[in-house]
């Protein structure tokens, strides 16, 4: 991921002054974990008054696990294939987060649909990052959807999670131009630079509430 320490926003610096105990975060990931790292770096720099208590992942072979272990952050595998229903998986996720005293949950590339079980356990404190300017391009393959639609601007959104996929209240967004020669990979890389900025900002918003 691209490191952009000079782009610290007023929101993040405001959070620095907080005298509250760090917000206990649970992060859910199914992929490379670059957003996990962005949050961890914001904490390391003192820009975000939070602590990552645990990473929950649903696959055993993802890079996010290594990113967490490098930082001695506990990881818990909850393989969706071992649960008969989505609600059963979510009950296991909630139990795990409760065991780690998690106060706020971040879906950072979690590629499973969730249920009311998880929403009810963290009311207003379950957030998701999505690689489009919602409400455009909800669901899977948002980058490819943007390219197919030939939009000139796309971006990323952090929103509070509701049962309807990618439809909850928006906390923060960032726009990214779509270039004429963009592929899904080049566009996603530029969108991710913005994701890594706005996700810590969104958590800082919740930390101040
Ligand atoms: C991110 O781009 C995130 O927006 C996307 O998965 C990627 C995870 O990257 N999430 C979704 O598409 C959810 N619908 P990461 O593993 O490097 O953080």
PDB file of C-alpha atoms and ligand atoms in Angstrom:
ATOM      1  CA  UNK A   1       0.000   0.000   0.000  1.00  0.00           C
ATOM      2  CA  UNK A   2       1.059   3.562  -0.532  1.00  0.00           C
ATOM      3  CA  UNK A   3       2.196   5.392   2.587  1.00  0.00           C
ATOM      4  CA  UNK A   4       0.910   8.952   2.769  1.00  0.00           C
ATOM      5  CA  UNK A   5       1.862  10.321   6.190  1.00  0.00           C
ATOM      6  CA  UNK A   6       1.627  13.951   5.075  1.00  0.00           C
ATOM      7  CA  UNK A   7      -2.112  13.727   4.454  1.00  0.00           C
ATOM      8  CA  UNK A   8      -3.352  13.802   8.021  1.00  0.00           C
ATOM      9  CA  UNK A   9      -6.776  15.370   8.138  1.00  0.00           C
ATOM     10  CA  UNK A  10      -8.257  17.717  10.721  1.00  0.00           C
ATOM     11  CA  UNK A  11     -10.556  14.887  11.786  1.00  0.00           C
ATOM     12  CA  UNK A  12      -7.629  12.658  12.688  1.00  0.00           C
ATOM     13  CA  UNK A  13      -5.699  15.351  14.497  1.00  0.00           C
ATOM     14  CA  UNK A  14      -8.799  16.256  16.508  1.00  0.00           C
ATOM     15  CA  UNK A  15      -8.963  12.655  17.660  1.00  0.00           C
ATOM     16  CA  UNK A  16      -5.383  13.001  18.953  1.00  0.00           C
ATOM     17  CA  UNK A  17      -6.551  15.242  21.759  1.00  0.00           C
ATOM     18  CA  UNK A  18      -8.962  12.643  23.061  1.00  0.00           C
ATOM     19  CA  UNK A  19      -8.485  11.635  26.665  1.00  0.00           C
ATOM     20  CA  UNK A  20     -10.817   8.681  26.308  1.00  0.00           C
ATOM     21  CA  UNK A  21      -9.433   5.149  26.454  1.00  0.00           C
ATOM     22  CA  UNK A  22      -8.651   3.747  23.009  1.00  0.00           C
ATOM     23  CA  UNK A  23     -11.661   2.523  21.032  1.00  0.00           C
ATOM     24  CA  UNK A  24     -11.447  -1.270  20.899  1.00  0.00           C
ATOM     25  CA  UNK A  25     -11.689  -2.381  17.263  1.00  0.00           C
ATOM     26  CA  UNK A  26     -12.560  -5.719  15.741  1.00  0.00           C
ATOM     27  CA  UNK A  27     -11.597  -5.988  12.093  1.00  0.00           C
ATOM     28  CA  UNK A  28     -13.140  -8.445   9.633  1.00  0.00           C
ATOM     29  CA  UNK A  29     -11.174  -9.254   6.470  1.00  0.00           C
ATOM     30  CA  UNK A  30     -11.242 -11.716   3.595  1.00  0.00           C
ATOM     31  CA  UNK A  31      -8.334 -10.380   1.529  1.00  0.00           C
ATOM     32  CA  UNK A  32      -4.944  -8.735   1.425  1.00  0.00           C
ATOM     33  CA  UNK A  33      -5.495  -6.599   4.501  1.00  0.00           C
ATOM     34  CA  UNK A  34      -4.207  -3.290   3.146  1.00  0.00           C
ATOM     35  CA  UNK A  35      -7.048  -1.447   4.885  1.00  0.00           C
ATOM     36  CA  UNK A  36      -6.228  -3.306   8.097  1.00  0.00           C
ATOM     37  CA  UNK A  37      -2.657  -2.000   7.772  1.00  0.00           C
ATOM     38  CA  UNK A  38      -3.893   1.538   7.105  1.00  0.00           C
ATOM     39  CA  UNK A  39      -5.838   1.488  10.366  1.00  0.00           C
ATOM     40  CA  UNK A  40      -2.901  -0.032  12.266  1.00  0.00           C
ATOM     41  CA  UNK A  41      -0.545   2.654  10.904  1.00  0.00           C
ATOM     42  CA  UNK A  42      -2.906   5.471  11.862  1.00  0.00           C
ATOM     43  CA  UNK A  43      -2.910   4.058  15.400  1.00  0.00           C
ATOM     44  CA  UNK A  44       0.892   3.619  15.405  1.00  0.00           C
ATOM     45  CA  UNK A  45       1.369   7.246  14.410  1.00  0.00           C
ATOM     46  CA  UNK A  46      -0.888   8.417  17.195  1.00  0.00           C
ATOM     47  CA  UNK A  47      -3.425   9.744  14.718  1.00  0.00           C
ATOM     48  CA  UNK A  48      -6.230   7.459  15.822  1.00  0.00           C
ATOM     49  CA  UNK A  49      -7.130   6.769  19.446  1.00  0.00           C
ATOM     50  CA  UNK A  50      -7.980   3.105  18.989  1.00  0.00           C
ATOM     51  CA  UNK A  51      -6.602  -0.396  19.455  1.00  0.00           C
ATOM     52  CA  UNK A  52      -7.118  -3.344  17.112  1.00  0.00           C
ATOM     53  CA  UNK A  53      -8.197  -6.042  19.548  1.00  0.00           C
ATOM     54  CA  UNK A  54      -8.582  -8.872  17.033  1.00  0.00           C
ATOM     55  CA  UNK A  55      -8.731  -9.695  13.329  1.00  0.00           C
ATOM     56  CA  UNK A  56     -11.494 -12.097  12.291  1.00  0.00           C
ATOM     57  CA  UNK A  57     -10.987 -13.773   8.918  1.00  0.00           C
ATOM     58  CA  UNK A  58     -12.991 -16.373   7.028  1.00  0.00           C
ATOM     59  CA  UNK A  59     -10.161 -17.810   4.913  1.00  0.00           C
ATOM     60  CA  UNK A  60      -6.927 -19.381   6.102  1.00  0.00           C
ATOM     61  CA  UNK A  61      -4.700 -18.276   3.233  1.00  0.00           C
ATOM     62  CA  UNK A  62      -5.066 -14.513   3.111  1.00  0.00           C
ATOM     63  CA  UNK A  63      -2.318 -11.939   3.519  1.00  0.00           C
ATOM     64  CA  UNK A  64      -4.288 -10.039   6.158  1.00  0.00           C
ATOM     65  CA  UNK A  65      -3.361 -12.761   8.672  1.00  0.00           C
ATOM     66  CA  UNK A  66       0.364 -12.096   8.197  1.00  0.00           C
ATOM     67  CA  UNK A  67      -0.201  -8.352   8.485  1.00  0.00           C
ATOM     68  CA  UNK A  68      -1.863  -8.923  11.885  1.00  0.00           C
ATOM     69  CA  UNK A  69       0.722 -11.394  13.173  1.00  0.00           C
ATOM     70  CA  UNK A  70       3.546  -8.990  12.276  1.00  0.00           C
ATOM     71  CA  UNK A  71       1.926  -6.628  14.770  1.00  0.00           C
ATOM     72  CA  UNK A  72       1.149  -9.338  17.334  1.00  0.00           C
ATOM     73  CA  UNK A  73      -2.567  -8.723  16.902  1.00  0.00           C
ATOM     74  CA  UNK A  74      -4.667 -11.848  17.599  1.00  0.00           C
ATOM     75  CA  UNK A  75      -6.283 -13.510  14.595  1.00  0.00           C
ATOM     76  CA  UNK A  76      -9.334 -15.771  14.655  1.00  0.00           C
ATOM     77  CA  UNK A  77     -10.390 -17.939  11.715  1.00  0.00           C
ATOM     78  CA  UNK A  78     -14.153 -18.319  11.393  1.00  0.00           C
ATOM     79  CA  UNK A  79     -14.574 -20.290   8.183  1.00  0.00           C
ATOM     80  CA  UNK A  80     -18.038 -19.633   6.743  1.00  0.00           C
ATOM     81  CA  UNK A  81     -18.134 -23.179   5.337  1.00  0.00           C
ATOM     82  CA  UNK A  82     -18.287 -24.560   8.876  1.00  0.00           C
ATOM     83  CA  UNK A  83     -21.542 -22.784   9.706  1.00  0.00           C
ATOM     84  CA  UNK A  84     -24.946 -23.926   8.494  1.00  0.00           C
ATOM     85  CA  UNK A  85     -26.391 -20.428   8.276  1.00  0.00           C
ATOM     86  CA  UNK A  86     -25.164 -16.856   7.953  1.00  0.00           C
ATOM     87  CA  UNK A  87     -26.703 -16.109  11.350  1.00  0.00           C
ATOM     88  CA  UNK A  88     -24.706 -18.932  12.939  1.00  0.00           C
ATOM     89  CA  UNK A  89     -21.490 -17.500  11.528  1.00  0.00           C
ATOM     90  CA  UNK A  90     -22.443 -14.064  12.806  1.00  0.00           C
ATOM     91  CA  UNK A  91     -23.152 -15.445  16.284  1.00  0.00           C
ATOM     92  CA  UNK A  92     -19.610 -16.840  16.328  1.00  0.00           C
ATOM     93  CA  UNK A  93     -18.243 -13.488  15.163  1.00  0.00           C
ATOM     94  CA  UNK A  94     -20.154 -11.659  17.912  1.00  0.00           C
ATOM     95  CA  UNK A  95     -18.907 -14.112  20.567  1.00  0.00           C
ATOM     96  CA  UNK A  96     -15.339 -13.599  19.392  1.00  0.00           C
ATOM     97  CA  UNK A  97     -15.613  -9.833  19.469  1.00  0.00           C
ATOM     98  CA  UNK A  98     -17.230  -9.913  22.896  1.00  0.00           C
ATOM     99  CA  UNK A  99     -14.361 -12.048  24.188  1.00  0.00           C
ATOM    100  CA  UNK A 100     -11.937  -9.362  22.997  1.00  0.00           C
ATOM    101  CA  UNK A 101     -14.081  -6.528  24.397  1.00  0.00           C
ATOM    102  CA  UNK A 102     -14.591  -5.017  20.950  1.00  0.00           C
ATOM    103  CA  UNK A 103     -16.610  -1.798  20.833  1.00  0.00           C
ATOM    104  CA  UNK A 104     -16.570  -1.062  17.094  1.00  0.00           C
ATOM    105  CA  UNK A 105     -16.389  -3.457  14.138  1.00  0.00           C
ATOM    106  CA  UNK A 106     -14.765  -2.635  10.806  1.00  0.00           C
ATOM    107  CA  UNK A 107     -15.529  -4.712   7.721  1.00  0.00           C
ATOM    108  CA  UNK A 108     -12.290  -4.132   5.799  1.00  0.00           C
ATOM    109  CA  UNK A 109     -12.726  -6.250   2.703  1.00  0.00           C
ATOM    110  CA  UNK A 110     -15.134  -8.755   4.312  1.00  0.00           C
ATOM    111  CA  UNK A 111     -16.700 -10.487   1.330  1.00  0.00           C
ATOM    112  CA  UNK A 112     -19.658 -12.197   3.029  1.00  0.00           C
ATOM    113  CA  UNK A 113     -23.198 -10.960   3.556  1.00  0.00           C
ATOM    114  CA  UNK A 114     -23.970 -10.358   7.206  1.00  0.00           C
ATOM    115  CA  UNK A 115     -27.177 -10.680   9.206  1.00  0.00           C
ATOM    116  CA  UNK A 116     -29.165  -8.733  11.780  1.00  0.00           C
ATOM    117  CA  UNK A 117     -27.333 -10.736  14.463  1.00  0.00           C
ATOM    118  CA  UNK A 118     -24.131  -8.790  13.859  1.00  0.00           C
ATOM    119  CA  UNK A 119     -25.913  -5.469  13.319  1.00  0.00           C
ATOM    120  CA  UNK A 120     -27.826  -5.780  16.601  1.00  0.00           C
ATOM    121  CA  UNK A 121     -24.664  -6.590  18.553  1.00  0.00           C
ATOM    122  CA  UNK A 122     -22.959  -3.351  17.447  1.00  0.00           C
ATOM    123  CA  UNK A 123     -25.696  -0.792  16.802  1.00  0.00           C
ATOM    124  CA  UNK A 124     -24.271   2.120  14.806  1.00  0.00           C
ATOM    125  CA  UNK A 125     -20.798   0.691  15.395  1.00  0.00           C
ATOM    126  CA  UNK A 126     -20.486  -1.731  12.495  1.00  0.00           C
ATOM    127  CA  UNK A 127     -18.917  -0.060   9.455  1.00  0.00           C
ATOM    128  CA  UNK A 128     -17.900  -1.192   5.985  1.00  0.00           C
ATOM    129  CA  UNK A 129     -15.559   0.155   3.334  1.00  0.00           C
ATOM    130  CA  UNK A 130     -16.723  -0.178  -0.255  1.00  0.00           C
ATOM    131  CA  UNK A 131     -14.790   0.676  -3.432  1.00  0.00           C
ATOM    132  CA  UNK A 132     -17.321   3.007  -5.083  1.00  0.00           C
ATOM    133  CA  UNK A 133     -19.128   6.251  -4.467  1.00  0.00           C
ATOM    134  CA  UNK A 134     -22.294   4.766  -3.007  1.00  0.00           C
ATOM    135  CA  UNK A 135     -25.129   4.559  -3.867  1.00  0.00           C
ATOM    136  CA  UNK A 136     -23.496   3.783  -7.234  1.00  0.00           C
ATOM    137  CA  UNK A 137     -22.108   0.308  -7.849  1.00  0.00           C
ATOM    138  CA  UNK A 138     -23.235  -1.604  -4.811  1.00  0.00           C
ATOM    139  CA  UNK A 139     -22.358  -5.259  -4.297  1.00  0.00           C
ATOM    140  CA  UNK A 140     -19.570  -7.278  -5.838  1.00  0.00           C
ATOM    141  CA  UNK A 141     -17.086  -6.049  -8.463  1.00  0.00           C
ATOM    142  CA  UNK A 142     -17.659  -2.349  -7.859  1.00  0.00           C
ATOM    143  CA  UNK A 143     -14.497  -1.371  -9.729  1.00  0.00           C
ATOM    144  CA  UNK A 144     -15.492  -3.396 -12.788  1.00  0.00           C
ATOM    145  CA  UNK A 145     -19.018  -1.960 -12.571  1.00  0.00           C
ATOM    146  CA  UNK A 146     -17.576   1.566 -12.674  1.00  0.00           C
ATOM    147  CA  UNK A 147     -15.438   0.747 -15.711  1.00  0.00           C
ATOM    148  CA  UNK A 148     -18.389  -0.856 -17.519  1.00  0.00           C
ATOM    149  CA  UNK A 149     -20.559   2.189 -16.830  1.00  0.00           C
ATOM    150  CA  UNK A 150     -17.799   4.427 -18.271  1.00  0.00           C
ATOM    151  CA  UNK A 151     -18.117   6.891 -15.410  1.00  0.00           C
ATOM    152  CA  UNK A 152     -15.439   9.582 -15.196  1.00  0.00           C
ATOM    153  CA  UNK A 153     -15.354   9.642 -11.419  1.00  0.00           C
ATOM    154  CA  UNK A 154     -15.666   6.833  -8.920  1.00  0.00           C
ATOM    155  CA  UNK A 155     -14.207   6.461  -5.439  1.00  0.00           C
ATOM    156  CA  UNK A 156     -14.795   4.827  -2.093  1.00  0.00           C
ATOM    157  CA  UNK A 157     -17.215   5.044   0.797  1.00  0.00           C
ATOM    158  CA  UNK A 158     -17.247   4.137   4.466  1.00  0.00           C
ATOM    159  CA  UNK A 159     -20.771   3.584   5.752  1.00  0.00           C
ATOM    160  CA  UNK A 160     -22.630   2.188   8.719  1.00  0.00           C
ATOM    161  CA  UNK A 161     -23.822  -1.330   7.921  1.00  0.00           C
ATOM    162  CA  UNK A 162     -27.522  -2.114   7.574  1.00  0.00           C
ATOM    163  CA  UNK A 163     -29.185  -5.275   6.345  1.00  0.00           C
ATOM    164  CA  UNK A 164     -29.460  -3.948   2.805  1.00  0.00           C
ATOM    165  CA  UNK A 165     -26.059  -4.439   1.165  1.00  0.00           C
ATOM    166  CA  UNK A 166     -23.952  -1.256   0.836  1.00  0.00           C
ATOM    167  CA  UNK A 167     -26.938   0.950   1.679  1.00  0.00           C
ATOM    168  CA  UNK A 168     -26.383   2.214   5.237  1.00  0.00           C
ATOM    169  CA  UNK A 169     -25.736   5.810   6.347  1.00  0.00           C
ATOM    170  CA  UNK A 170     -22.607   7.226   4.735  1.00  0.00           C
ATOM    171  CA  UNK A 171     -19.839   8.438   7.068  1.00  0.00           C
ATOM    172  CA  UNK A 172     -17.230   9.604   4.560  1.00  0.00           C
ATOM    173  CA  UNK A 173     -16.402   9.350   0.857  1.00  0.00           C
ATOM    174  CA  UNK A 174     -13.508  10.159  -1.441  1.00  0.00           C
ATOM    175  CA  UNK A 175     -13.653  10.644  -5.204  1.00  0.00           C
ATOM    176  CA  UNK A 176     -11.166   9.161  -7.675  1.00  0.00           C
ATOM    177  CA  UNK A 177     -10.952  10.017 -11.394  1.00  0.00           C
ATOM    178  CA  UNK A 178     -11.304   7.177 -13.882  1.00  0.00           C
ATOM    179  CA  UNK A 179      -8.559   7.491 -16.500  1.00  0.00           C
ATOM    180  CA  UNK A 180      -9.018   6.541 -20.155  1.00  0.00           C
ATOM    181  CA  UNK A 181      -6.499   3.710 -19.966  1.00  0.00           C
ATOM    182  CA  UNK A 182      -7.533   2.380 -16.562  1.00  0.00           C
ATOM    183  CA  UNK A 183      -7.779  -1.351 -15.995  1.00  0.00           C
ATOM    184  CA  UNK A 184      -9.538  -2.798 -12.974  1.00  0.00           C
ATOM    185  CA  UNK A 185      -6.135  -3.198 -11.332  1.00  0.00           C
ATOM    186  CA  UNK A 186      -4.919   0.370 -11.904  1.00  0.00           C
ATOM    187  CA  UNK A 187      -8.219   1.909 -10.888  1.00  0.00           C
ATOM    188  CA  UNK A 188      -8.500  -0.260  -7.780  1.00  0.00           C
ATOM    189  CA  UNK A 189      -4.957   0.697  -6.771  1.00  0.00           C
ATOM    190  CA  UNK A 190      -5.866   4.401  -6.935  1.00  0.00           C
ATOM    191  CA  UNK A 191      -9.141   3.836  -5.106  1.00  0.00           C
ATOM    192  CA  UNK A 192      -7.271   1.971  -2.379  1.00  0.00           C
ATOM    193  CA  UNK A 193      -4.968   4.955  -1.760  1.00  0.00           C
ATOM    194  CA  UNK A 194      -8.099   6.897  -0.850  1.00  0.00           C
ATOM    195  CA  UNK A 195      -9.568   3.989   1.132  1.00  0.00           C
ATOM    196  CA  UNK A 196      -6.484   3.978   3.325  1.00  0.00           C
ATOM    197  CA  UNK A 197      -7.085   7.645   4.139  1.00  0.00           C
ATOM    198  CA  UNK A 198     -10.820   7.629   4.754  1.00  0.00           C
ATOM    199  CA  UNK A 199     -11.125   4.415   6.772  1.00  0.00           C
ATOM    200  CA  UNK A 200      -9.077   5.743   9.738  1.00  0.00           C
ATOM    201  CA  UNK A 201     -11.005   9.012   9.454  1.00  0.00           C
ATOM    202  CA  UNK A 202     -14.323   7.174   9.672  1.00  0.00           C
ATOM    203  CA  UNK A 203     -13.154   5.293  12.754  1.00  0.00           C
ATOM    204  CA  UNK A 204     -12.046   8.604  14.292  1.00  0.00           C
ATOM    205  CA  UNK A 205     -15.569   9.932  13.738  1.00  0.00           C
ATOM    206  CA  UNK A 206     -16.986   6.970  15.676  1.00  0.00           C
ATOM    207  CA  UNK A 207     -14.300   7.260  18.351  1.00  0.00           C
ATOM    208  CA  UNK A 208     -15.455  10.796  19.119  1.00  0.00           C
ATOM    209  CA  UNK A 209     -19.159   9.842  19.368  1.00  0.00           C
TER     210      UNK A 209
HETATM  211  C1  LIG B   1     -11.163  -3.013  -0.587  1.00  0.00           C
HETATM  212  O1  LIG B   1     -10.945  -2.355  -1.796  1.00  0.00           O
HETATM  213  C2  LIG B   1     -12.598  -2.867  -0.134  1.00  0.00           C
HETATM  214  O2  LIG B   1     -13.178  -1.657  -0.519  1.00  0.00           O
HETATM  215  C3  LIG B   1     -13.239  -4.016  -0.838  1.00  0.00           C
HETATM  216  O3  LIG B   1     -12.318  -5.074  -0.722  1.00  0.00           O
HETATM  217  C4  LIG B   1     -11.024  -4.521  -0.742  1.00  0.00           C
HETATM  218  C5  LIG B   1     -10.208  -5.135   0.377  1.00  0.00           C
HETATM  219  O4  LIG B   1      -8.863  -4.751   0.267  1.00  0.00           O
HETATM  220  N1  LIG B   1     -14.498  -4.360  -0.248  1.00  0.00           N
HETATM  221  C6  LIG B   1     -15.558  -4.715  -0.960  1.00  0.00           C
HETATM  222  O5  LIG B   1     -15.542  -4.818  -2.160  1.00  0.00           O
HETATM  223  C7  LIG B   1     -16.791  -4.986  -0.130  1.00  0.00           C
HETATM  224  N2  LIG B   1     -17.949  -5.045  -0.976  1.00  0.00           N
HETATM  225  P1  LIG B   1      -7.824  -5.041   1.412  1.00  0.00           P
HETATM  226  O6  LIG B   1      -7.975  -6.513   1.792  1.00  0.00           O
HETATM  227  O7  LIG B   1      -6.512  -4.755   0.788  1.00  0.00           O
HETATM  228  O8  LIG B   1      -8.124  -4.137   2.554  1.00  0.00           O
END
